[in-house]
Amino acid sequence: MKDEYLYLWAQWGILNFEQYQFVLKQFGDLESAWKKITPDFLRQIGIGSEKVDRIFEIRKRISFQDIVSRMKDMNITLFSIEDSEYPSCLKSIHNPPLFIFVRGKVPALHKALGVVGTRGMTDYGQMVTERFTSDLVRNGFVIVSGLALGVDSCAHQTTLKNGGITVAVLGSGVDMIYPASNHFLVSQIIKSGGVIISEYPLGTPSMKHHFPERNRIISGLSRGVLVVEGGVRSGALITAKLALEQGREVFAVPNNITKVSLSGTNYLIRRGEAKLVEKVNHILEEFQMEPQQQQLSFNFDDTEKDLLTNLSDGGKTMDELIVDTALPISRISEILTNLSLKGAVREEGQKWVLN
């Protein structure tokens, strides 16, 4: 087990990496620092005077036994920046989180891509998110996002649907899922080999100013970031800006020029801050990767072959397939289910398309 005082400092959650280094230089180790630190010292290292009294009140309520018990109950692991298990890609960014709380297993991140966008996802945004995410997963990418409603949740869900691994970075403690409606999604992410990550202490609620801070971790864990849709002042564009500062690639999908509220991706492209992408191959080209062709090892019966032929010239809705095939909806649903299980087709929004 890690040193008791590592847990105490992590749960206190007041230091950034530079402050942590200064504390160790002054006190020698975390135990001495915990026992000897004063309000004046906190002011000296840049913590605002108005926060200091509140910070010390919080400190009085921190219990090592409570922390360990809570972490054990929820299978939470703590990594410090000095641990070998701490993601190396995150260590290299400006102001990396000193501690991260983790639920699940941190996957290999050499092929991780952030997928971000607005909470107010449009039908177009959903279609783009599903298409790119499913294609990225088929090409071996781990998908990183922020568990918010809209594009984030769609990216996580699509990853799971395609048998991939996804990383969710929270703007709250890992035990305080926000939005609450995503509790089941969190359990599925962990069950499928993914991970929930946060730099915030246990019990920390979601707060507005946490999200820009969280975004640097999304981009920091990723080789690049794909912006699906969002406004010029949206959190997605903050993530894009942070990604550029971190030396990551930024990709953006063009949006409808009449939707001013969602002009963020066009803005990034126009300014040369993001590469315009229309299909996953455009991302693979930037990383000098060859597309992975899915190998279908199944035989198809005549009705399945007919439906695959029907879909070969583009996606079709269920109503269109009924008209084209003259089959009842129950039969088409059965065929599509079988083809989906065989990896031959997938559902994108209201349409069925070939893989």
Short mmCIF file of C-alpha atoms in Angstrom, two decimals:
data_model
loop_
_atom_site.label_atom_id
_atom_site.label_comp_id
_atom_site.label_asym_id
_atom_site.label_seq_id
_atom_site.Cartn_x
_atom_site.Cartn_y
_atom_site.Cartn_z
CA MET A 1 0.00 0.00 0.00
CA LYS A 2 1.15 3.53 -0.73
CA ASP A 3 2.27 5.85 2.04
CA GLU A 4 -0.61 7.08 4.19
CA TYR A 5 0.34 10.70 3.60
CA LEU A 6 0.16 10.28 -0.16
CA TYR A 7 -3.53 9.43 0.23
CA LEU A 8 -4.06 12.37 2.59
CA TRP A 9 -2.47 14.86 0.20
CA ALA A 10 -4.34 13.39 -2.76
CA GLN A 11 -7.65 13.70 -0.95
CA TRP A 12 -6.83 17.25 0.14
CA GLY A 13 -6.27 18.02 -3.54
CA ILE A 14 -4.80 21.51 -3.20
CA LEU A 15 -1.40 21.24 -4.92
CA ASN A 16 -0.38 21.39 -8.54
CA PHE A 17 2.86 19.77 -9.67
CA GLU A 18 5.04 22.85 -9.23
CA GLN A 19 3.67 23.48 -5.73
CA TYR A 20 4.20 19.82 -4.86
CA GLN A 21 7.87 20.05 -5.84
CA PHE A 22 8.28 23.17 -3.71
CA VAL A 23 6.60 21.49 -0.73
CA LEU A 24 8.97 18.51 -0.94
CA LYS A 25 11.95 20.82 -1.24
CA GLN A 26 10.89 22.71 1.88
CA PHE A 27 9.79 19.81 4.09
CA GLY A 28 11.64 16.80 2.70
CA ASP A 29 8.71 14.37 2.57
CA LEU A 30 4.92 14.33 2.58
CA GLU A 31 4.60 13.28 6.21
CA SER A 32 6.63 16.24 7.47
CA ALA A 33 4.79 18.57 5.11
CA TRP A 34 1.39 17.32 6.33
CA LYS A 35 2.34 17.85 9.96
CA LYS A 36 4.15 21.17 9.61
CA ILE A 37 2.45 23.07 6.81
CA THR A 38 0.82 26.38 7.79
CA PRO A 39 -1.72 28.76 6.26
CA ASP A 40 1.07 31.28 5.65
CA PHE A 41 3.02 28.69 3.68
CA LEU A 42 0.01 27.99 1.46
CA ARG A 43 -0.30 31.71 0.75
CA GLN A 44 3.40 31.77 -0.06
CA ILE A 45 3.03 29.08 -2.74
CA GLY A 46 0.19 30.91 -4.45
CA ILE A 47 -3.04 29.70 -2.87
CA GLY A 48 -5.39 32.64 -2.45
CA SER A 49 -5.91 33.99 1.07
CA GLU A 50 -9.68 33.66 0.77
CA LYS A 51 -9.30 29.91 0.23
CA VAL A 52 -6.78 29.10 2.93
CA ASP A 53 -9.13 29.02 5.94
CA ARG A 54 -11.63 26.88 4.04
CA ILE A 55 -8.84 24.55 2.91
CA PHE A 56 -7.71 23.96 6.48
CA GLU A 57 -11.28 23.26 7.58
CA ILE A 58 -11.52 20.60 4.89
CA ARG A 59 -8.21 19.15 6.05
CA LYS A 60 -9.61 18.49 9.52
CA ARG A 61 -12.24 16.17 8.05
CA ILE A 62 -9.86 14.04 5.98
CA SER A 63 -9.41 10.51 7.35
CA PHE A 64 -6.97 7.97 5.95
CA GLN A 65 -9.24 5.10 7.03
CA ASP A 66 -12.25 6.68 5.30
CA ILE A 67 -10.29 7.19 2.09
CA VAL A 68 -9.03 3.61 1.96
CA SER A 69 -12.45 2.19 2.83
CA ARG A 70 -14.16 4.22 0.12
CA MET A 71 -11.56 3.26 -2.47
CA LYS A 72 -11.79 -0.42 -1.56
CA ASP A 73 -15.60 -0.38 -1.77
CA MET A 74 -15.54 1.13 -5.27
CA ASN A 75 -12.35 -0.54 -6.55
CA ILE A 76 -10.59 2.80 -6.94
CA THR A 77 -6.83 3.08 -7.41
CA LEU A 78 -4.66 6.13 -6.73
CA PHE A 79 -1.64 6.98 -8.87
CA SER A 80 0.81 9.79 -8.19
CA ILE A 81 2.84 11.38 -10.96
CA GLU A 82 5.87 9.48 -9.65
CA ASP A 83 4.24 6.05 -10.11
CA SER A 84 5.25 3.89 -13.06
CA GLU A 85 1.55 3.19 -13.73
CA TYR A 86 0.82 6.90 -14.21
CA PRO A 87 0.30 7.48 -17.97
CA SER A 88 3.58 8.71 -19.44
CA CYS A 89 1.80 10.81 -22.07
CA LEU A 90 0.12 12.77 -19.27
CA LYS A 91 3.39 13.45 -17.47
CA SER A 92 4.68 15.38 -20.47
CA ILE A 93 1.98 18.08 -20.55
CA HIS A 94 2.14 21.47 -18.89
CA ASN A 95 0.71 21.30 -15.37
CA PRO A 96 0.00 17.56 -15.27
CA PRO A 97 -2.31 16.36 -12.49
CA LEU A 98 -0.29 15.45 -9.42
CA PHE A 99 -2.62 12.58 -8.54
CA ILE A 100 -5.23 10.67 -10.51
CA PHE A 101 -7.99 8.50 -9.10
CA VAL A 102 -8.81 5.57 -11.34
CA ARG A 103 -11.72 3.12 -11.63
CA GLY A 104 -10.90 0.30 -13.99
CA LYS A 105 -7.68 -0.51 -15.81
CA VAL A 106 -5.69 2.14 -17.68
CA PRO A 107 -5.26 0.78 -21.23
CA ALA A 108 -2.29 1.27 -23.53
CA LEU A 109 -2.63 4.80 -24.87
CA HIS A 110 -0.24 4.85 -27.83
CA LYS A 111 -3.32 4.76 -30.10
CA ALA A 112 -5.71 6.93 -28.08
CA LEU A 113 -7.81 9.64 -29.70
CA GLY A 114 -9.99 12.19 -27.96
CA VAL A 115 -13.49 12.62 -29.40
CA VAL A 116 -15.26 15.74 -28.13
CA GLY A 117 -18.19 17.98 -28.96
CA THR A 118 -21.29 19.74 -27.77
CA ARG A 119 -23.76 18.50 -25.17
CA GLY A 120 -26.52 19.68 -27.52
CA MET A 121 -25.66 17.11 -30.16
CA THR A 122 -27.61 17.34 -33.42
CA ASP A 123 -28.68 14.40 -35.58
CA TYR A 124 -25.75 15.26 -37.85
CA GLY A 125 -23.40 15.30 -34.86
CA GLN A 126 -24.66 11.90 -33.75
CA MET A 127 -24.17 10.44 -37.21
CA VAL A 128 -20.63 11.84 -37.46
CA THR A 129 -19.71 10.71 -33.94
CA GLU A 130 -20.99 7.18 -34.54
CA ARG A 131 -19.31 6.88 -37.93
CA PHE A 132 -15.89 8.18 -36.89
CA THR A 133 -15.86 6.45 -33.52
CA SER A 134 -16.82 3.05 -34.91
CA ASP A 135 -14.21 3.36 -37.67
CA LEU A 136 -11.54 4.47 -35.18
CA VAL A 137 -12.31 1.50 -32.94
CA ARG A 138 -12.07 -0.87 -35.89
CA ASN A 139 -8.63 0.60 -36.54
CA GLY A 140 -7.48 -0.15 -33.01
CA PHE A 141 -7.93 3.23 -31.33
CA VAL A 142 -8.83 3.75 -27.68
CA ILE A 143 -11.44 6.52 -27.45
CA VAL A 144 -11.01 9.24 -24.81
CA SER A 145 -13.84 11.61 -23.89
CA GLY A 146 -15.48 13.40 -20.97
CA LEU A 147 -18.70 11.46 -20.17
CA ALA A 148 -20.86 14.56 -20.72
CA LEU A 149 -24.21 14.29 -22.45
CA GLY A 150 -24.23 14.63 -26.21
CA VAL A 151 -21.11 13.87 -28.24
CA ASP A 152 -19.07 12.56 -25.27
CA SER A 153 -21.63 9.95 -24.24
CA CYS A 154 -22.25 9.00 -27.86
CA ALA A 155 -18.52 8.41 -28.38
CA HIS A 156 -18.30 6.20 -25.28
CA GLN A 157 -21.45 4.25 -26.21
CA THR A 158 -20.40 3.74 -29.82
CA THR A 159 -17.00 2.49 -28.68
CA LEU A 160 -18.62 -0.12 -26.45
CA LYS A 161 -21.10 -1.11 -29.15
CA ASN A 162 -18.15 -1.84 -31.46
CA GLY A 163 -16.22 -3.83 -28.86
CA GLY A 164 -13.66 -1.12 -28.17
CA ILE A 165 -12.06 0.38 -25.08
CA THR A 166 -12.85 3.88 -23.88
CA VAL A 167 -11.50 6.29 -21.27
CA ALA A 168 -13.82 8.74 -19.48
CA VAL A 169 -12.24 11.76 -17.79
CA LEU A 170 -14.46 13.40 -15.18
CA GLY A 171 -14.88 16.92 -13.86
CA SER A 172 -15.87 15.42 -10.50
CA GLY A 173 -14.58 12.70 -8.20
CA VAL A 174 -14.65 9.21 -9.72
CA ASP A 175 -17.27 8.32 -7.11
CA MET A 176 -19.52 11.26 -8.09
CA ILE A 177 -20.73 10.41 -11.58
CA TYR A 178 -22.05 13.37 -13.55
CA PRO A 179 -24.49 13.32 -15.17
CA ALA A 180 -26.18 10.79 -12.88
CA SER A 181 -27.91 9.24 -15.89
CA ASN A 182 -24.53 7.86 -16.97
CA HIS A 183 -24.05 5.50 -14.01
CA PHE A 184 -24.88 2.49 -16.18
CA LEU A 185 -22.56 3.72 -18.93
CA VAL A 186 -19.73 3.98 -16.38
CA SER A 187 -20.29 0.40 -15.26
CA GLN A 188 -20.21 -0.77 -18.90
CA ILE A 189 -17.00 1.16 -19.61
CA ILE A 190 -15.25 -0.52 -16.68
CA LYS A 191 -16.72 -3.95 -17.47
CA SER A 192 -15.45 -3.66 -21.05
CA GLY A 193 -11.85 -2.97 -20.04
CA GLY A 194 -12.00 0.82 -20.00
CA VAL A 195 -11.34 3.29 -17.23
CA ILE A 196 -12.79 6.28 -15.38
CA ILE A 197 -10.19 8.91 -14.43
CA SER A 198 -10.26 12.10 -12.36
CA GLU A 199 -7.74 14.35 -10.65
CA TYR A 200 -10.39 15.49 -8.16
CA PRO A 201 -10.59 14.04 -4.63
CA LEU A 202 -13.29 11.54 -3.72
CA GLY A 203 -16.62 13.17 -3.03
CA THR A 204 -15.91 16.21 -5.22
CA PRO A 205 -19.07 17.31 -7.03
CA SER A 206 -19.09 18.47 -10.63
CA MET A 207 -18.38 22.21 -10.87
CA LYS A 208 -18.30 24.52 -13.88
CA HIS A 209 -14.63 25.47 -13.55
CA HIS A 210 -13.59 21.82 -13.38
CA PHE A 211 -14.43 21.13 -17.02
CA PRO A 212 -11.71 23.29 -18.65
CA GLU A 213 -9.25 21.72 -16.20
CA ARG A 214 -10.50 18.25 -17.09
CA ASN A 215 -10.13 18.97 -20.80
CA ARG A 216 -6.34 19.20 -20.58
CA ILE A 217 -6.36 15.59 -19.35
CA ILE A 218 -8.55 14.44 -22.24
CA SER A 219 -6.09 15.92 -24.74
CA GLY A 220 -3.09 14.89 -22.63
CA LEU A 221 -4.09 11.23 -22.71
CA SER A 222 -4.67 11.36 -26.47
CA ARG A 223 -2.46 11.28 -29.52
CA GLY A 224 -4.87 13.69 -31.14
CA VAL A 225 -8.33 15.18 -30.69
CA LEU A 226 -11.32 15.01 -33.04
CA VAL A 227 -13.82 17.85 -32.64
CA VAL A 228 -17.21 16.76 -33.96
CA GLU A 229 -19.33 19.85 -33.42
CA GLY A 230 -19.53 22.76 -31.00
CA GLY A 231 -19.65 26.52 -30.68
CA VAL A 232 -16.69 28.87 -30.98
CA ARG A 233 -16.66 29.30 -27.19
CA SER A 234 -17.49 25.69 -26.34
CA GLY A 235 -15.59 23.30 -24.11
CA ALA A 236 -14.74 21.25 -27.20
CA LEU A 237 -12.77 24.17 -28.61
CA ILE A 238 -11.03 24.64 -25.27
CA THR A 239 -9.93 21.02 -25.57
CA ALA A 240 -8.71 21.70 -29.12
CA LYS A 241 -6.70 24.70 -27.92
CA LEU A 242 -5.15 22.66 -25.12
CA ALA A 243 -4.33 19.86 -27.55
CA LEU A 244 -2.45 22.29 -29.79
CA GLU A 245 -0.52 23.64 -26.80
CA GLN A 246 0.40 20.06 -25.90
CA GLY A 247 1.63 19.32 -29.41
CA ARG A 248 -1.26 17.00 -30.25
CA GLU A 249 -2.97 16.73 -33.64
CA VAL A 250 -6.39 18.37 -33.93
CA PHE A 251 -9.01 17.21 -36.40
CA ALA A 252 -12.41 18.76 -37.11
CA VAL A 253 -15.48 17.77 -39.09
CA PRO A 254 -17.01 20.62 -41.15
CA ASN A 255 -20.48 21.69 -40.09
CA ASN A 256 -23.49 23.38 -41.65
CA ILE A 257 -22.56 27.03 -42.36
CA THR A 258 -26.08 28.16 -41.41
CA LYS A 259 -25.75 26.84 -37.84
CA VAL A 260 -23.85 29.74 -36.27
CA SER A 261 -24.14 28.23 -32.79
CA LEU A 262 -22.18 25.18 -34.01
CA SER A 263 -19.58 26.99 -36.12
CA GLY A 264 -16.66 25.96 -33.91
CA THR A 265 -15.30 23.23 -36.17
CA ASN A 266 -15.45 25.49 -39.24
CA TYR A 267 -13.67 28.16 -37.19
CA LEU A 268 -10.83 25.76 -36.32
CA ILE A 269 -10.48 24.67 -39.94
CA ARG A 270 -10.57 28.24 -41.29
CA ARG A 271 -7.81 29.33 -38.91
CA GLY A 272 -5.65 26.36 -39.80
CA GLU A 273 -5.82 25.05 -36.23
CA ALA A 274 -7.49 21.77 -37.19
CA LYS A 275 -7.22 19.44 -40.13
CA LEU A 276 -10.47 18.96 -42.03
CA VAL A 277 -11.53 15.33 -41.95
CA GLU A 278 -14.41 13.68 -43.78
CA LYS A 279 -13.55 10.05 -43.07
CA VAL A 280 -11.34 8.12 -40.70
CA ASN A 281 -8.69 7.58 -43.39
CA HIS A 282 -7.86 11.28 -43.19
CA ILE A 283 -6.90 10.77 -39.53
CA LEU A 284 -4.97 7.60 -40.28
CA GLU A 285 -2.99 9.41 -42.98
CA GLU A 286 -1.80 12.01 -40.47
CA PHE A 287 -0.52 9.25 -38.22
CA GLN A 288 0.92 7.36 -41.22
CA MET A 289 -1.26 4.34 -40.49
CA GLU A 290 -2.79 1.94 -42.96
CA PRO A 291 -6.56 1.30 -42.66
CA GLN A 292 -7.32 -2.07 -41.12
CA GLN A 293 -9.68 -4.05 -43.29
CA GLN A 294 -12.21 -6.01 -41.28
CA GLN A 295 -12.04 -9.69 -42.06
CA LEU A 296 -15.47 -11.26 -42.36
CA SER A 297 -15.22 -14.99 -41.76
CA PHE A 298 -18.92 -15.74 -42.13
CA ASN A 299 -20.98 -17.22 -44.92
CA PHE A 300 -24.08 -15.30 -45.95
CA ASP A 301 -27.33 -16.83 -47.13
CA ASP A 302 -29.15 -15.49 -50.19
CA THR A 303 -31.40 -13.06 -48.31
CA GLU A 304 -28.40 -11.65 -46.43
CA LYS A 305 -26.49 -11.25 -49.70
CA ASP A 306 -29.47 -9.45 -51.25
CA LEU A 307 -29.65 -7.01 -48.35
CA LEU A 308 -25.88 -6.39 -48.47
CA THR A 309 -26.17 -5.66 -52.19
CA ASN A 310 -29.02 -3.25 -51.46
CA LEU A 311 -26.84 -1.38 -48.97
CA SER A 312 -23.79 -1.29 -51.25
CA ASP A 313 -24.81 2.03 -52.81
CA GLY A 314 -25.33 3.80 -49.48
CA GLY A 315 -27.09 3.68 -46.14
CA LYS A 316 -30.81 2.95 -46.00
CA THR A 317 -33.52 3.51 -43.43
CA MET A 318 -35.77 0.66 -42.38
CA ASP A 319 -38.63 2.14 -44.43
CA GLU A 320 -36.42 2.29 -47.52
CA LEU A 321 -35.36 -1.33 -47.06
CA ILE A 322 -39.00 -2.42 -46.77
CA VAL A 323 -39.80 -0.71 -50.08
CA ASP A 324 -36.67 -2.04 -51.82
CA THR A 325 -36.97 -5.65 -50.66
CA ALA A 326 -40.75 -6.08 -50.27
CA LEU A 327 -40.02 -8.00 -47.06
CA PRO A 328 -41.93 -7.49 -43.80
CA ILE A 329 -40.24 -5.38 -41.13
CA SER A 330 -39.90 -8.38 -38.80
CA ARG A 331 -37.92 -10.30 -41.43
CA ILE A 332 -35.68 -7.34 -42.28
CA SER A 333 -34.99 -6.77 -38.58
CA GLU A 334 -34.00 -10.41 -38.22
CA ILE A 335 -31.62 -10.23 -41.20
CA LEU A 336 -30.06 -6.97 -40.01
CA THR A 337 -29.52 -8.40 -36.54
CA ASN A 338 -27.72 -11.41 -38.01
CA LEU A 339 -25.61 -9.22 -40.29
CA SER A 340 -24.76 -6.93 -37.39
CA LEU A 341 -23.61 -9.89 -35.29
CA LYS A 342 -21.45 -11.00 -38.20
CA GLY A 343 -19.86 -7.55 -38.34
CA ALA A 344 -21.15 -6.81 -41.83
CA VAL A 345 -23.44 -3.85 -41.10
CA ARG A 346 -24.00 -1.24 -38.43
CA GLU A 347 -26.68 1.26 -37.51
CA GLU A 348 -25.85 4.96 -37.88
CA GLY A 349 -28.64 7.17 -36.61
CA GLN A 350 -31.74 6.09 -38.52
CA LYS A 351 -29.83 4.30 -41.29
CA TRP A 352 -28.16 0.94 -41.77
CA VAL A 353 -24.76 0.99 -43.50
CA LEU A 354 -22.09 -1.49 -44.55
CA ASN A 355 -19.01 -1.91 -42.36
#
